[in-house]
């Protein structure tokens, strides 16, 4: 298999697939209620790629070098029978399967997902304080259920990571408590700088708590030391506790962008391929898929998109670019 490189020499290795634009949470930094309330027009079922269409596309991407596929959303666990999709994708040789979830449905779904062939799960959890967590998800969802979901995933044999977005004034007071909850558990906790994705969250640079601030807060209580990146396309800067209680990561896409090693493509729930989290339009793969394109034609279409890719939005970001038009996080899946 030839290696496919974009204009900046970056290979295509990871595919993130959004399987729904719906969610059972209304996180204030992602799907604020004022915008995603009762009148919001979500995609209709027929607009979503079917499981069979997703499997077919996944096989095409694997032929082009993809080795990791991550299911996301919206909330992927609200898509009916998601276990069946995992089972179909598990049938594709050489593909590592991961899923990013808010964890609300993990207590009842973890075992079935593991049986279906899921390898890894990333659970988004921004606070271990119940009141803060309820305020952030804005649907009054209790933190204990997500913690139970994390335990259920680990008990089912899934590798678990925890992702926490930090927004100033919302949950930055709980950084150390989060770190302490997962120190020594074997689950890697990664903090994410609040990003200027979409428009609905009213992002401001002042709301971003930087990687340096996050690390300093934890280091003051539990001393940390930096680790080398494992792979060039790693998104997280890694730090280990000096006392051996594990490590944490920080995804610093605002203050320390990492476009240079980015090998990720993103597929929206309606089958648009985005070559950057910040690429507005995407390329429609559903139309060719539904109008009888052969596998060869689909493969050529994706190849053509990737070799022209030149996105490096995060490295070019300035305070002004926050006013540019951008795709919503709940649409493209992070
Ligand atoms: C869009 S969610 C989709 C999957 C699932 N619903 C979840 O929350 O894990 C994927 C990830 O994006 C993160 N996210 C959403 N909006 C963000 C923002 N403005 N900045 C940084 N991360 C964000 C979430 O915290 C989550 O970890
Ligand atoms: S971050 Fe995930 S759980 Fe929260 S609103 Fe967005 S899609 Fe839903």
Short mmCIF file of C-alpha atoms and ligand atoms in Angstrom, two decimals:
data_model
loop_
_atom_site.label_atom_id
_atom_site.label_comp_id
_atom_site.label_asym_id
_atom_site.label_seq_id
_atom_site.Cartn_x
_atom_site.Cartn_y
_atom_site.Cartn_z
CA UNK A 1 0.00 0.00 0.00
CA UNK A 2 1.34 3.41 -0.96
CA UNK A 3 1.51 6.05 1.78
CA UNK A 4 -0.81 8.94 1.13
CA UNK A 5 0.65 12.34 2.11
CA UNK A 6 -0.95 15.79 2.07
CA UNK A 7 0.75 18.99 0.85
CA UNK A 8 2.59 19.28 4.19
CA UNK A 9 3.78 15.67 4.14
CA UNK A 10 1.23 14.44 6.70
CA UNK A 11 -0.12 10.88 6.33
CA UNK A 12 -3.77 9.89 6.78
CA UNK A 13 -3.86 7.59 9.82
CA UNK A 14 -6.89 8.33 11.96
CA UNK A 15 -10.54 8.74 11.07
CA UNK A 16 -12.99 10.33 13.50
CA UNK A 17 -16.56 9.51 12.63
CA UNK A 18 -19.51 11.45 13.99
CA UNK A 19 -22.51 9.10 13.96
CA UNK A 20 -25.15 11.54 15.18
CA UNK A 21 -25.51 15.27 15.73
CA UNK A 22 -27.85 14.66 18.69
CA UNK A 23 -26.90 14.55 22.33
CA UNK A 24 -28.50 13.91 25.71
CA UNK A 25 -26.37 16.70 27.27
CA UNK A 26 -26.30 20.41 26.57
CA UNK A 27 -22.73 21.23 27.64
CA UNK A 28 -22.45 24.98 27.90
CA UNK A 29 -19.26 25.08 25.80
CA UNK A 30 -20.64 22.82 23.05
CA UNK A 31 -24.44 22.75 22.66
CA UNK A 32 -25.80 25.69 24.65
CA UNK A 33 -29.53 25.40 25.31
CA UNK A 34 -30.35 28.76 23.75
CA UNK A 35 -29.23 27.34 20.40
CA UNK A 36 -29.91 23.62 20.79
CA UNK A 37 -33.32 23.93 22.44
CA UNK A 38 -36.60 22.48 21.28
CA UNK A 39 -36.64 24.22 17.89
CA UNK A 40 -33.22 23.16 16.75
CA UNK A 41 -33.23 21.33 13.40
CA UNK A 42 -31.19 18.18 13.86
CA UNK A 43 -30.39 15.90 10.92
CA UNK A 44 -33.13 13.51 9.89
CA UNK A 45 -32.49 9.80 10.09
CA UNK A 46 -32.27 9.35 6.32
CA UNK A 47 -29.59 12.02 6.17
CA UNK A 48 -27.29 10.03 8.46
CA UNK A 49 -24.94 7.51 6.93
CA UNK A 50 -26.26 4.02 7.61
CA UNK A 51 -24.09 1.48 9.43
CA UNK A 52 -23.50 -0.33 6.12
CA UNK A 53 -22.43 2.91 4.43
CA UNK A 54 -20.09 3.65 7.32
CA UNK A 55 -18.54 0.21 7.13
CA UNK A 56 -17.98 0.57 3.39
CA UNK A 57 -16.31 3.96 3.80
CA UNK A 58 -14.20 2.67 6.69
CA UNK A 59 -12.84 -0.09 4.45
CA UNK A 60 -11.89 2.54 1.85
CA UNK A 61 -10.08 4.62 4.49
CA UNK A 62 -8.22 1.57 5.77
CA UNK A 63 -6.95 0.94 2.23
CA UNK A 64 -5.57 4.49 2.31
CA UNK A 65 -3.63 3.97 5.54
CA UNK A 66 -6.13 4.58 8.35
CA UNK A 67 -5.31 2.43 11.40
CA UNK A 68 -7.47 4.07 14.07
CA UNK A 69 -11.16 4.86 13.91
CA UNK A 70 -12.94 6.80 16.62
CA UNK A 71 -16.72 7.02 16.90
CA UNK A 72 -18.01 10.30 18.22
CA UNK A 73 -20.93 12.71 17.81
CA UNK A 74 -23.05 14.42 19.22
CA UNK A 75 -23.29 11.59 21.68
CA UNK A 76 -22.50 8.32 19.88
CA UNK A 77 -24.24 6.15 22.48
CA UNK A 78 -27.63 7.73 21.70
CA UNK A 79 -27.51 6.25 18.18
CA UNK A 80 -29.65 3.14 18.31
CA UNK A 81 -27.78 -0.18 18.27
CA UNK A 82 -24.33 1.41 18.11
CA UNK A 83 -22.94 -1.95 19.27
CA UNK A 84 -23.88 -3.38 15.88
CA UNK A 85 -21.84 -0.70 14.12
CA UNK A 86 -18.87 -1.55 16.34
CA UNK A 87 -19.31 -5.21 15.41
CA UNK A 88 -19.30 -4.38 11.68
CA UNK A 89 -16.19 -2.20 12.01
CA UNK A 90 -14.48 -4.83 14.15
CA UNK A 91 -14.66 -7.09 11.09
CA UNK A 92 -12.19 -4.83 9.26
CA UNK A 93 -8.67 -6.18 9.79
CA UNK A 94 -5.99 -3.88 11.20
CA UNK A 95 -8.28 -1.23 12.62
CA UNK A 96 -8.16 -0.06 16.24
CA UNK A 97 -11.61 1.03 17.42
CA UNK A 98 -12.20 3.80 19.94
CA UNK A 99 -15.22 5.82 21.03
CA UNK A 100 -15.62 9.20 22.72
CA UNK A 101 -18.65 9.53 24.97
CA UNK A 102 -20.09 11.67 27.72
CA UNK A 103 -20.44 8.41 29.66
CA UNK A 104 -24.11 8.83 30.60
CA UNK A 105 -25.13 5.54 28.96
CA UNK A 106 -21.90 3.66 29.63
CA UNK A 107 -23.13 1.79 32.73
CA UNK A 108 -25.61 -0.11 30.55
CA UNK A 109 -23.62 -0.18 27.29
CA UNK A 110 -19.97 -0.83 28.24
CA UNK A 111 -20.10 -4.63 28.30
CA UNK A 112 -21.92 -4.89 24.95
CA UNK A 113 -19.48 -2.46 23.32
CA UNK A 114 -16.50 -4.46 24.56
CA UNK A 115 -18.09 -7.71 23.34
CA UNK A 116 -18.68 -6.12 19.93
CA UNK A 117 -14.96 -5.40 19.61
CA UNK A 118 -14.39 -1.87 20.88
CA UNK A 119 -10.79 -1.42 22.08
CA UNK A 120 -10.79 1.93 23.83
CA UNK A 121 -13.15 4.47 25.27
CA UNK A 122 -12.60 8.14 26.06
CA UNK A 123 -15.02 9.53 28.60
CA UNK A 124 -15.54 13.29 28.76
CA UNK A 125 -15.79 14.40 32.36
CA UNK A 126 -15.14 18.02 33.21
CA UNK A 127 -15.62 17.95 36.96
CA UNK A 128 -15.93 15.46 39.80
CA UNK A 129 -17.97 17.95 41.78
CA UNK A 130 -21.64 17.06 41.28
CA UNK A 131 -23.01 20.61 41.27
CA UNK A 132 -20.34 21.84 38.82
CA UNK A 133 -20.89 18.82 36.58
CA UNK A 134 -24.67 19.30 36.52
CA UNK A 135 -24.22 22.98 35.65
CA UNK A 136 -21.79 22.19 32.81
CA UNK A 137 -23.93 19.47 31.19
CA UNK A 138 -26.95 21.72 31.77
CA UNK A 139 -29.40 18.81 31.93
CA UNK A 140 -28.83 18.20 35.65
CA UNK A 141 -27.09 14.88 35.00
CA UNK A 142 -25.37 13.43 38.11
CA UNK A 143 -21.62 12.85 38.02
CA UNK A 144 -21.88 9.50 39.83
CA UNK A 145 -23.47 7.81 36.80
CA UNK A 146 -20.52 8.83 34.62
CA UNK A 147 -18.09 7.57 37.28
CA UNK A 148 -20.04 4.29 37.32
CA UNK A 149 -19.76 4.23 33.51
CA UNK A 150 -15.98 4.57 33.74
CA UNK A 151 -15.85 1.65 36.19
CA UNK A 152 -18.15 -0.43 33.95
CA UNK A 153 -15.90 0.24 30.95
CA UNK A 154 -12.77 -0.77 32.85
CA UNK A 155 -14.51 -3.88 34.21
CA UNK A 156 -15.48 -4.82 30.64
CA UNK A 157 -11.80 -4.72 29.67
CA UNK A 158 -11.86 -1.46 27.72
CA UNK A 159 -8.85 0.87 27.94
CA UNK A 160 -10.13 4.14 29.43
CA UNK A 161 -9.06 7.75 29.04
CA UNK A 162 -10.77 10.73 30.60
CA UNK A 163 -11.03 14.09 28.80
CA UNK A 164 -11.78 17.31 30.66
CA UNK A 165 -12.38 20.62 28.92
CA UNK A 166 -11.38 23.51 31.17
CA UNK A 167 -13.32 26.76 30.92
CA UNK A 168 -12.33 29.69 33.07
CA UNK A 169 -14.84 30.46 35.79
CA UNK A 170 -16.76 27.25 35.09
CA UNK A 171 -14.60 24.35 36.29
CA UNK A 172 -11.00 25.59 36.62
CA UNK A 173 -11.33 25.44 40.40
CA UNK A 174 -11.65 21.64 40.14
CA UNK A 175 -8.49 20.80 38.17
CA UNK A 176 -6.62 19.33 41.14
CA UNK A 177 -9.66 17.38 42.39
CA UNK A 178 -10.04 15.79 38.93
CA UNK A 179 -6.35 14.91 38.88
CA UNK A 180 -6.60 13.35 42.34
CA UNK A 181 -9.65 11.29 41.38
CA UNK A 182 -7.71 9.55 38.58
CA UNK A 183 -4.15 9.50 40.00
CA UNK A 184 -3.11 5.92 40.47
CA UNK A 185 -6.15 4.41 38.71
CA UNK A 186 -4.34 3.61 35.48
CA UNK A 187 -6.81 5.78 33.52
CA UNK A 188 -5.04 8.66 31.80
CA UNK A 189 -6.65 12.03 32.41
CA UNK A 190 -6.25 14.62 29.69
CA UNK A 191 -7.20 18.25 30.01
CA UNK A 192 -8.36 20.08 26.90
CA UNK A 193 -7.92 23.80 26.36
CA UNK A 194 -11.30 25.33 25.58
CA UNK A 195 -11.34 25.77 21.80
CA UNK A 196 -12.90 28.23 19.41
CA UNK A 197 -14.94 25.62 17.60
CA UNK A 198 -18.24 26.75 16.09
CA UNK A 199 -19.99 29.95 17.09
CA UNK A 200 -22.73 28.97 19.44
CA UNK A 201 -20.56 28.82 22.55
CA UNK A 202 -19.48 32.49 22.38
CA UNK A 203 -15.81 31.54 22.78
CA UNK A 204 -13.39 34.19 24.08
CA UNK A 205 -9.63 33.85 24.47
CA UNK A 206 -10.00 34.98 28.09
CA UNK A 207 -12.02 31.84 28.86
CA UNK A 208 -9.13 29.58 27.87
CA UNK A 209 -7.15 28.13 30.77
CA UNK A 210 -3.73 27.43 29.25
CA UNK A 211 -1.76 24.21 29.38
CA UNK A 212 0.86 25.98 31.51
CA UNK A 213 -1.73 27.08 34.06
CA UNK A 214 -3.26 23.61 34.26
CA UNK A 215 0.11 21.90 34.74
CA UNK A 216 1.20 24.49 37.34
CA UNK A 217 -1.97 23.95 39.38
CA UNK A 218 -1.39 20.18 39.61
CA UNK A 219 2.40 20.40 39.91
CA UNK A 220 2.03 22.61 43.01
CA UNK A 221 0.32 19.73 44.83
CA UNK A 222 1.60 16.62 43.05
CA UNK A 223 4.95 17.35 41.32
CA UNK A 224 5.02 16.53 37.61
CA UNK A 225 7.72 16.13 34.97
CA UNK A 226 7.28 16.30 31.19
CA UNK A 227 7.42 13.17 29.03
CA UNK A 228 8.43 12.83 25.39
CA UNK A 229 5.65 12.56 22.79
CA UNK A 230 5.06 8.93 21.86
CA UNK A 231 4.15 9.67 18.25
CA UNK A 232 4.48 12.74 16.02
CA UNK A 233 0.70 13.10 15.74
CA UNK A 234 0.06 12.94 19.50
CA UNK A 235 -2.36 15.69 20.42
CA UNK A 236 -1.57 15.69 24.14
CA UNK A 237 1.52 16.94 25.94
CA UNK A 238 2.27 14.34 28.56
CA UNK A 239 3.47 14.71 32.14
CA UNK A 240 4.17 12.01 34.74
CA UNK A 241 3.73 12.27 38.47
CA UNK A 242 7.18 12.19 40.03
CA UNK A 243 5.91 9.77 42.68
CA UNK A 244 4.98 7.21 40.01
CA UNK A 245 1.19 7.56 40.31
CA UNK A 246 0.72 7.68 36.54
CA UNK A 247 0.49 10.51 34.05
CA UNK A 248 -1.71 13.29 32.76
CA UNK A 249 -1.96 14.93 29.35
CA UNK A 250 -2.95 18.37 28.13
CA UNK A 251 -4.38 18.96 24.67
CA UNK A 252 -3.14 22.49 24.12
CA UNK A 253 -4.58 23.23 20.72
CA UNK A 254 -4.94 26.93 21.50
CA UNK A 255 -1.65 27.83 23.21
CA UNK A 256 0.60 25.12 21.69
CA UNK A 257 -0.99 24.03 18.41
CA UNK A 258 0.03 20.74 16.80
CA UNK A 259 -1.11 20.96 13.18
CA UNK A 260 2.34 19.85 11.98
CA UNK A 261 1.76 16.22 12.88
CA UNK A 262 -1.99 16.05 12.30
CA UNK A 263 -2.96 12.83 10.55
CA UNK A 264 -6.68 12.97 11.28
CA UNK A 265 -9.64 13.14 8.95
CA UNK A 266 -13.18 13.70 10.19
CA UNK A 267 -16.41 12.39 8.79
CA UNK A 268 -19.65 14.13 9.73
CA UNK A 269 -22.83 12.19 10.48
CA UNK A 270 -24.17 13.03 7.03
CA UNK A 271 -21.02 11.89 5.30
CA UNK A 272 -19.03 15.06 4.75
CA UNK A 273 -15.28 14.65 5.00
CA UNK A 274 -13.50 17.44 6.88
CA UNK A 275 -9.71 17.58 6.75
CA UNK A 276 -9.51 19.86 9.80
CA UNK A 277 -11.61 20.43 12.90
CA UNK A 278 -11.89 24.00 11.70
CA UNK A 279 -12.69 23.31 8.05
CA UNK A 280 -16.15 24.72 7.48
CA UNK A 281 -17.56 22.91 4.51
CA UNK A 282 -16.26 19.40 4.12
CA UNK A 283 -16.47 17.24 1.04
CA UNK A 284 -19.63 15.27 0.38
CA UNK A 285 -18.99 11.52 0.27
CA UNK A 286 -22.64 10.54 0.77
CA UNK A 287 -23.70 11.63 -2.73
CA UNK A 288 -21.22 9.36 -4.55
CA UNK A 289 -21.90 6.60 -2.00
CA UNK A 290 -25.64 6.75 -2.74
CA UNK A 291 -25.35 7.18 -6.48
CA UNK A 292 -23.56 3.93 -7.10
CA UNK A 293 -19.87 4.90 -6.98
CA UNK A 294 -17.52 1.91 -6.95
CA UNK A 295 -15.02 1.37 -4.11
CA UNK A 296 -12.32 2.46 -6.53
CA UNK A 297 -14.10 5.74 -7.22
CA UNK A 298 -14.63 6.41 -3.52
CA UNK A 299 -10.98 5.67 -2.88
CA UNK A 300 -9.90 8.09 -5.61
CA UNK A 301 -12.22 10.78 -4.24
CA UNK A 302 -10.74 10.55 -0.72
CA UNK A 303 -7.20 10.37 -2.09
CA UNK A 304 -7.78 13.50 -4.12
CA UNK A 305 -9.10 15.39 -1.07
CA UNK A 306 -6.19 14.31 1.16
CA UNK A 307 -3.35 15.09 -1.26
CA UNK A 308 -4.68 18.65 -1.61
CA UNK A 309 -4.98 19.14 2.14
CA UNK A 310 -3.14 22.14 3.53
CA UNK A 311 -5.13 23.00 6.71
CA UNK A 312 -3.25 24.25 9.76
CA UNK A 313 -5.85 26.46 11.33
CA UNK A 314 -4.65 26.24 14.94
CA UNK A 315 -1.17 27.39 14.01
CA UNK A 316 -2.59 30.39 12.16
CA UNK A 317 -5.15 31.25 14.82
CA UNK A 318 -5.26 34.81 16.12
CA UNK A 319 -7.80 36.58 18.27
CA UNK A 320 -9.47 37.78 15.05
CA UNK A 321 -9.97 34.34 13.56
CA UNK A 322 -12.52 33.54 16.24
CA UNK A 323 -14.95 35.54 14.12
CA UNK A 324 -14.46 33.29 11.07
CA UNK A 325 -17.24 30.90 10.16
CA UNK A 326 -16.64 27.47 11.66
CA UNK A 327 -18.31 24.11 11.98
CA UNK A 328 -19.93 23.18 15.34
CA UNK A 329 -18.20 20.66 17.63
CA UNK A 330 -21.41 18.66 18.13
CA UNK A 331 -21.64 18.29 14.33
CA UNK A 332 -18.10 17.15 13.66
CA UNK A 333 -17.36 15.42 16.95
CA UNK A 334 -14.16 16.97 18.23
C1 LIG B 1 -18.15 17.01 20.76
S1 LIG B 1 -17.85 15.77 21.97
C2 LIG B 1 -18.61 14.35 21.20
C3 LIG B 1 -18.55 13.07 21.98
C4 LIG B 1 -19.31 13.01 23.29
N1 LIG B 1 -20.58 13.62 23.26
C5 LIG B 1 -18.47 13.58 24.41
O1 LIG B 1 -18.84 14.59 24.97
O2 LIG B 1 -17.43 12.98 24.68
C6 LIG B 1 -16.12 15.37 21.81
C7 LIG B 1 -15.20 16.11 22.72
O3 LIG B 1 -15.18 17.48 22.36
C8 LIG B 1 -15.03 18.24 23.53
N2 LIG B 1 -15.44 19.62 23.27
C9 LIG B 1 -16.67 20.08 22.93
N3 LIG B 1 -16.65 21.42 22.74
C10 LIG B 1 -15.37 21.83 22.98
C11 LIG B 1 -14.68 23.09 22.94
N4 LIG B 1 -15.31 24.21 22.62
N5 LIG B 1 -13.36 23.11 23.23
C12 LIG B 1 -12.69 21.97 23.53
N6 LIG B 1 -13.26 20.76 23.56
C13 LIG B 1 -14.58 20.68 23.30
C14 LIG B 1 -15.88 17.51 24.51
O4 LIG B 1 -15.58 17.83 25.85
C15 LIG B 1 -15.58 16.08 24.18
O5 LIG B 1 -14.47 15.61 24.95
S1 LIG B 2 -19.46 17.83 24.54
FE1 LIG B 2 -20.38 15.88 24.00
S2 LIG B 2 -21.84 15.59 25.70
FE2 LIG B 2 -21.37 17.72 25.72
S3 LIG B 2 -22.96 18.67 24.45
FE3 LIG B 2 -21.13 18.30 23.15
S4 LIG B 2 -21.61 16.40 22.19
FE4 LIG B 2 -22.93 16.53 23.99
#
